[in-house]
Amino acid sequence: MKKVTLLAAAIIFLIGNNKSLHAQDVLRAESGAVITVQSGAVLYVNGGINLIDGSTLNNAGTITIARTGAGTANFTDNSVTPYAYGTGEFILTGSDVQTMRGSIFHDLKIDNAAGVSMLISQNVNNNLSLTNGSLSIGPNKLNLFGSVTGSGKLKGSPASSLIIGGVAGTLNFDQTDSASRSLKDFKFINGDATLGNAVQVYGAIESDNSTFHINNQSLVLKSVGNGSTATARVGNLTGSTIDGASNVTVERYIASPQRAWHLLSAKAVTGSQTIREAWQENGGVYIPGQGTLVTSNLYNGSNGYDMASISASVLTHSQGGFSGPSYNYNLPNTNSTVVSSYPGYMLFVRGDRSYTPANGPSTSPTVLRTKGTLTQGNQGAFISSSGVGRTLVANPYASPIDMEPIFAGTVNLAQDMYVWDPALTGNFGVGGFRIVERTGAESYQQTPIVLGGPATPDAMARYIHSGQAFFLRTTGTVGLTDATVNFTEATKSSDVSTVNPIIGGTNDQQMIVNLMIVNPGNIESLADGFRVRYDAAYSAELIDDIQKMGNFGENISSYRLSKKLIVEKRPMIVSKDTIFIRMTNTSVKDYRFQIGTLDFVQSSATAWLQDTWLNTVTGLNLTGAVNNIDFSVTSDPASANQDRFRIIFALNGPLPVTFTSVKAWQQNKDIAVEWKVSNQVNIQKYEVEKSTDGANFSKVSTQVAIGSNGGNATYNWLDMNPVVGNNFYRIRSIGIGADIKISEMVLVKIVKGNPAITVYPNPVVNQIVHIKFTDMEKGDYQIRLINANGQLLLVKKITHTGTNLIQPIELGNMPGGYYQLEITKPDNSKTVKAITVIN
């Protein structure tokens, strides 16, 4: 096809009414060219328009791009910076698929039965006329600031974003398949629109001072994973209106790494849908990845359950004691029980509806769906102080919620919540409870947590997932401290809770005790755990302590004043302090205690784990290291005694040894470390610890103590592998009774010189040339010697270890003359040195 090209600074003026230009070829504007279509004029092109970056198109009339035959007839704007094309209209028409790569249109008409596809994100400021065919958004963003008219369709995808910024009218989506009626994000900014047919959203519906008329059409909020980016949500609707939302489906993806219980709510939509219609897919044709089987010992073939099982796989909750929530195992039916009638359910998910009690333990991910009227606006939950236990509360929205404003603004509400983690294994591998404490403004921590590993912000624990139920409690005075929780649109969030946060920052001295299951291959999994917090402000009485809520599998807690505690708060440690460990529901298998400390400031304290069955004690490191202590429960019932273990403390006073000085200095390319001690009594050894950041230290050397009878001593160590930059050192003394003391920290900073390769002597005498590597990258260097005629005379490889190096090269009997010494570095770059050889 021929191309009509506008050179730099070329101008087309189409002047006056009813003036037109027909171009049979591609209209191409080079950088600097300007195309102007004046008011009333028409530019008709059937070969397409191609704008090179730097060209300009001003349209006050009408531009029609028609696909009438073979080849393409597209609109392609290669401008790097988006700009508006004026107040005119663009028309894309024809009989085959067209593409458009544009910026900011005023009026855009799609009149192509084969459809038009967007290649990049773009705006339509006034009117989008869908006369015929569809406009495919693709993985782009379409911003509509005016009306949408015509019988054509918008065609989306799970990666498409649609933003409504004006009075759009009715929006109709292509219904060819699931993807074509999908959007990632559906946003309204001072906008108004009416849904004309079904749509499903994978990301978020967000509204700012806008109105969305769903018009009772089908709206599906998709869930394809556990993260915030994989479960659709409806954002804060304060100041906005969503009406006609009576046909909304909310999905909840269940990953199910194992068959497990899940504590779920179905309050995001309300209506008459039953458990069977929702989570059992109405018992219809099996669709992989949808629904789950709900079974019961009450199954009779007509009460909605799928089949019989030893006990029910769906439980309702009654406020109960701390030995565990009180569950109702006798839900009479699922075909008349409305799924939204309870705040939450404990639902055992085996996988999708192909997974029965008989084909365990295999499982699969699945999606549970509920349909009804979207829950919006303020929602309340009453937390009773009567009786014992906690109140089950539902997240009422199709969105994660942030508990920070709830905890901060609710009178009489205790500052903690219980959440269920299906990934906790335990004896039956079915999940377990975690306590989430609010320890201060926007400060949270969970128990149990996995000790070790990189830190994850505990603040993320404050968020509750869409479709999640959880437990709250009042501050405790029966009949006087009832609390009313008010969930508002402002409590919605785009963030979700981390399921298993690792150690985060804390303020008070703490000890973490985890019970791990040791599986074949030494693979461990977290079954349960508890935390003990120490501060002078804490009471020895049970005041702020948090009682343990029982799991189905293994349970571990501290035990004090006849109470099982998941978080125990104590005054600072005194001599003979004891943590009594209560362990229940164990079975014959291998276990491991994982015990560690956070911010432990009582350096004079020592601790041991006592095993009363084996009559053994094991010393514990209280300086932040993780203590892993293996044990087994055998067929002997005494090995499963719930009081088998305890942790005993002692206060021994400071170690006798005193570090009188710790020094470190650069010595040539190495660093010398020296420490002096006095009053050296009962010291077994010293460990030199090194760090590059002053926070994370590792052991680099061990020296046995020279005498340990109260005298003075001097120790030295040479670091032959210093790093360029900061080299921090400290000394750890270890007593014969495992007592530990750490010295102050010292720093030596190594400054890196300019990397260089030098050759000497030059001229070369005695047939030997030396190559000096100064602060060069370590690795293999290839050496080649080439004469003036380009002949290769010598090849040699030098392996450079990273330290400064001088490498002699014997040339043999090279005749006198000029040569090139070519050196290829590890990154394949080359440097060439000219040398002269003198015989």
PDB file of N, CA, C and O in Angstrom, residues 368-402:
ATOM      1  N   LEU A 368     -16.397 -20.502  46.819  1.00  0.00           N
ATOM      2  CA  LEU A 368     -17.733 -20.508  47.411  1.00  0.00           C
ATOM      3  C   LEU A 368     -18.428 -19.208  47.034  1.00  0.00           C
ATOM      4  O   LEU A 368     -17.823 -18.130  47.134  1.00  0.00           O
ATOM      5  N   ARG A 369     -19.718 -19.301  46.632  1.00  0.00           N
ATOM      6  CA  ARG A 369     -20.419 -18.128  46.118  1.00  0.00           C
ATOM      7  C   ARG A 369     -21.721 -17.899  46.883  1.00  0.00           C
ATOM      8  O   ARG A 369     -22.444 -18.851  47.188  1.00  0.00           O
ATOM      9  N   THR A 370     -22.002 -16.635  47.187  1.00  0.00           N
ATOM     10  CA  THR A 370     -23.278 -16.255  47.777  1.00  0.00           C
ATOM     11  C   THR A 370     -23.876 -15.129  46.941  1.00  0.00           C
ATOM     12  O   THR A 370     -23.146 -14.261  46.444  1.00  0.00           O
ATOM     13  N   LYS A 371     -25.206 -15.133  46.796  1.00  0.00           N
ATOM     14  CA  LYS A 371     -25.867 -14.144  45.942  1.00  0.00           C
ATOM     15  C   LYS A 371     -27.023 -13.516  46.693  1.00  0.00           C
ATOM     16  O   LYS A 371     -27.770 -14.183  47.413  1.00  0.00           O
ATOM     17  N   GLY A 372     -27.172 -12.202  46.493  1.00  0.00           N
ATOM     18  CA  GLY A 372     -28.264 -11.483  47.128  1.00  0.00           C
ATOM     19  C   GLY A 372     -28.101  -9.997  46.941  1.00  0.00           C
ATOM     20  O   GLY A 372     -27.518  -9.529  45.957  1.00  0.00           O
ATOM     21  N   THR A 373     -28.575  -9.236  47.921  1.00  0.00           N
ATOM     22  CA  THR A 373     -28.498  -7.778  47.888  1.00  0.00           C
ATOM     23  C   THR A 373     -27.231  -7.320  48.589  1.00  0.00           C
ATOM     24  O   THR A 373     -26.960  -7.716  49.727  1.00  0.00           O
ATOM     25  N   LEU A 374     -26.465  -6.490  47.918  1.00  0.00           N
ATOM     26  CA  LEU A 374     -25.176  -6.033  48.449  1.00  0.00           C
ATOM     27  C   LEU A 374     -25.363  -5.276  49.753  1.00  0.00           C
ATOM     28  O   LEU A 374     -26.199  -4.374  49.866  1.00  0.00           O
ATOM     29  N   THR A 375     -24.578  -5.635  50.783  1.00  0.00           N
ATOM     30  CA  THR A 375     -24.600  -4.945  52.066  1.00  0.00           C
ATOM     31  C   THR A 375     -23.830  -3.638  51.968  1.00  0.00           C
ATOM     32  O   THR A 375     -22.668  -3.621  51.568  1.00  0.00           O
ATOM     33  N   GLN A 376     -24.477  -2.538  52.309  1.00  0.00           N
ATOM     34  CA  GLN A 376     -23.863  -1.211  52.227  1.00  0.00           C
ATOM     35  C   GLN A 376     -24.188  -0.427  53.492  1.00  0.00           C
ATOM     36  O   GLN A 376     -25.081  -0.776  54.258  1.00  0.00           O
ATOM     37  N   GLY A 377     -23.450   0.679  53.695  1.00  0.00           N
ATOM     38  CA  GLY A 377     -23.751   1.582  54.793  1.00  0.00           C
ATOM     39  C   GLY A 377     -23.334   1.040  56.139  1.00  0.00           C
ATOM     40  O   GLY A 377     -22.647   0.018  56.250  1.00  0.00           O
ATOM     41  N   ASN A 378     -23.756   1.729  57.202  1.00  0.00           N
ATOM     42  CA  ASN A 378     -23.359   1.368  58.559  1.00  0.00           C
ATOM     43  C   ASN A 378     -23.974   0.037  58.969  1.00  0.00           C
ATOM     44  O   ASN A 378     -25.153  -0.231  58.716  1.00  0.00           O
ATOM     45  N   GLN A 379     -23.160  -0.788  59.618  1.00  0.00           N
ATOM     46  CA  GLN A 379     -23.595  -2.100  60.090  1.00  0.00           C
ATOM     47  C   GLN A 379     -23.118  -2.263  61.534  1.00  0.00           C
ATOM     48  O   GLN A 379     -21.992  -1.910  61.855  1.00  0.00           O
ATOM     49  N   GLY A 380     -23.976  -2.794  62.391  1.00  0.00           N
ATOM     50  CA  GLY A 380     -23.623  -2.917  63.797  1.00  0.00           C
ATOM     51  C   GLY A 380     -23.487  -4.352  64.249  1.00  0.00           C
ATOM     52  O   GLY A 380     -24.040  -5.276  63.644  1.00  0.00           O
ATOM     53  N   ALA A 381     -22.723  -4.540  65.321  1.00  0.00           N
ATOM     54  CA  ALA A 381     -22.587  -5.847  65.962  1.00  0.00           C
ATOM     55  C   ALA A 381     -22.568  -5.631  67.470  1.00  0.00           C
ATOM     56  O   ALA A 381     -21.805  -4.801  67.970  1.00  0.00           O
ATOM     57  N   PHE A 382     -23.395  -6.386  68.188  1.00  0.00           N
ATOM     58  CA  PHE A 382     -23.487  -6.255  69.644  1.00  0.00           C
ATOM     59  C   PHE A 382     -22.583  -7.289  70.302  1.00  0.00           C
ATOM     60  O   PHE A 382     -22.694  -8.491  70.032  1.00  0.00           O
ATOM     61  N   ILE A 383     -21.680  -6.817  71.160  1.00  0.00           N
ATOM     62  CA  ILE A 383     -20.746  -7.696  71.862  1.00  0.00           C
ATOM     63  C   ILE A 383     -21.200  -7.761  73.320  1.00  0.00           C
ATOM     64  O   ILE A 383     -21.107  -6.776  74.060  1.00  0.00           O
ATOM     65  N   SER A 384     -21.674  -8.917  73.722  1.00  0.00           N
ATOM     66  CA  SER A 384     -22.266  -9.058  75.045  1.00  0.00           C
ATOM     67  C   SER A 384     -21.203  -9.324  76.107  1.00  0.00           C
ATOM     68  O   SER A 384     -20.243 -10.058  75.877  1.00  0.00           O
ATOM     69  N   SER A 385     -21.419  -8.731  77.270  1.00  0.00           N
ATOM     70  CA  SER A 385     -20.529  -8.998  78.407  1.00  0.00           C
ATOM     71  C   SER A 385     -21.103 -10.084  79.307  1.00  0.00           C
ATOM     72  O   SER A 385     -20.465 -10.463  80.290  1.00  0.00           O
ATOM     73  N   SER A 386     -22.289 -10.567  79.000  1.00  0.00           N
ATOM     74  CA  SER A 386     -22.913 -11.603  79.815  1.00  0.00           C
ATOM     75  C   SER A 386     -22.347 -12.965  79.457  1.00  0.00           C
ATOM     76  O   SER A 386     -22.104 -13.265  78.294  1.00  0.00           O
ATOM     77  N   GLY A 387     -22.163 -13.812  80.462  1.00  0.00           N
ATOM     78  CA  GLY A 387     -21.615 -15.131  80.204  1.00  0.00           C
ATOM     79  C   GLY A 387     -20.122 -15.055  79.947  1.00  0.00           C
ATOM     80  O   GLY A 387     -19.476 -14.026  80.114  1.00  0.00           O
ATOM     81  N   VAL A 388     -19.562 -16.195  79.566  1.00  0.00           N
ATOM     82  CA  VAL A 388     -18.127 -16.258  79.293  1.00  0.00           C
ATOM     83  C   VAL A 388     -17.918 -16.464  77.802  1.00  0.00           C
ATOM     84  O   VAL A 388     -18.829 -16.811  77.070  1.00  0.00           O
ATOM     85  N   GLY A 389     -16.696 -16.260  77.366  1.00  0.00           N
ATOM     86  CA  GLY A 389     -16.376 -16.503  75.967  1.00  0.00           C
ATOM     87  C   GLY A 389     -16.412 -15.242  75.141  1.00  0.00           C
ATOM     88  O   GLY A 389     -16.425 -14.128  75.650  1.00  0.00           O
ATOM     89  N   ARG A 390     -16.493 -15.437  73.859  1.00  0.00           N
ATOM     90  CA  ARG A 390     -16.419 -14.351  72.900  1.00  0.00           C
ATOM     91  C   ARG A 390     -17.629 -14.361  71.979  1.00  0.00           C
ATOM     92  O   ARG A 390     -18.299 -15.377  71.835  1.00  0.00           O
ATOM     93  N   THR A 391     -17.843 -13.221  71.329  1.00  0.00           N
ATOM     94  CA  THR A 391     -18.943 -13.085  70.386  1.00  0.00           C
ATOM     95  C   THR A 391     -18.414 -13.229  68.969  1.00  0.00           C
ATOM     96  O   THR A 391     -17.428 -12.581  68.597  1.00  0.00           O
ATOM     97  N   LEU A 392     -19.064 -14.071  68.178  1.00  0.00           N
ATOM     98  CA  LEU A 392     -18.696 -14.241  66.777  1.00  0.00           C
ATOM     99  C   LEU A 392     -19.257 -13.072  65.976  1.00  0.00           C
ATOM    100  O   LEU A 392     -20.436 -12.746  66.067  1.00  0.00           O
ATOM    101  N   VAL A 393     -18.385 -12.452  65.193  1.00  0.00           N
ATOM    102  CA  VAL A 393     -18.734 -11.249  64.428  1.00  0.00           C
ATOM    103  C   VAL A 393     -18.383 -11.491  62.973  1.00  0.00           C
ATOM    104  O   VAL A 393     -17.364 -12.115  62.668  1.00  0.00           O
ATOM    105  N   ALA A 394     -19.197 -10.967  62.076  1.00  0.00           N
ATOM    106  CA  ALA A 394     -18.947 -11.103  60.640  1.00  0.00           C
ATOM    107  C   ALA A 394     -18.367  -9.817  60.077  1.00  0.00           C
ATOM    108  O   ALA A 394     -18.754  -8.717  60.476  1.00  0.00           O
ATOM    109  N   ASN A 395     -17.454  -9.936  59.144  1.00  0.00           N
ATOM    110  CA  ASN A 395     -17.132  -8.806  58.281  1.00  0.00           C
ATOM    111  C   ASN A 395     -18.354  -8.601  57.389  1.00  0.00           C
ATOM    112  O   ASN A 395     -18.684  -9.461  56.574  1.00  0.00           O
ATOM    113  N   PRO A 396     -19.043  -7.467  57.512  1.00  0.00           N
ATOM    114  CA  PRO A 396     -20.318  -7.334  56.802  1.00  0.00           C
ATOM    115  C   PRO A 396     -20.198  -6.927  55.341  1.00  0.00           C
ATOM    116  O   PRO A 396     -21.215  -6.872  54.646  1.00  0.00           O
ATOM    117  N   TYR A 397     -18.986  -6.634  54.891  1.00  0.00           N
ATOM    118  CA  TYR A 397     -18.835  -6.043  53.564  1.00  0.00           C
ATOM    119  C   TYR A 397     -18.137  -6.970  52.578  1.00  0.00           C
ATOM    120  O   TYR A 397     -17.381  -7.867  52.975  1.00  0.00           O
ATOM    121  N   ALA A 398     -18.366  -6.681  51.310  1.00  0.00           N
ATOM    122  CA  ALA A 398     -17.601  -7.322  50.238  1.00  0.00           C
ATOM    123  C   ALA A 398     -16.311  -6.538  50.054  1.00  0.00           C
ATOM    124  O   ALA A 398     -16.026  -5.976  48.999  1.00  0.00           O
ATOM    125  N   SER A 399     -15.531  -6.510  51.104  1.00  0.00           N
ATOM    126  CA  SER A 399     -14.274  -5.760  51.135  1.00  0.00           C
ATOM    127  C   SER A 399     -13.532  -6.127  52.406  1.00  0.00           C
ATOM    128  O   SER A 399     -14.162  -6.442  53.423  1.00  0.00           O
ATOM    129  N   PRO A 400     -12.196  -6.097  52.396  1.00  0.00           N
ATOM    130  CA  PRO A 400     -11.487  -6.187  53.677  1.00  0.00           C
ATOM    131  C   PRO A 400     -11.852  -5.002  54.557  1.00  0.00           C
ATOM    132  O   PRO A 400     -12.246  -3.939  54.056  1.00  0.00           O
ATOM    133  N   ILE A 401     -11.747  -5.165  55.861  1.00  0.00           N
ATOM    134  CA  ILE A 401     -11.987  -4.061  56.784  1.00  0.00           C
ATOM    135  C   ILE A 401     -10.766  -3.865  57.667  1.00  0.00           C
ATOM    136  O   ILE A 401     -10.002  -4.796  57.929  1.00  0.00           O
ATOM    137  N   ASP A 402     -10.603  -2.633  58.108  1.00  0.00           N
ATOM    138  CA  ASP A 402      -9.505  -2.242  58.988  1.00  0.00           C
ATOM    139  C   ASP A 402     -10.055  -2.140  60.403  1.00  0.00           C
ATOM    140  O   ASP A 402     -10.950  -1.333  60.677  1.00  0.00           O
TER     141      ASP A 402
END
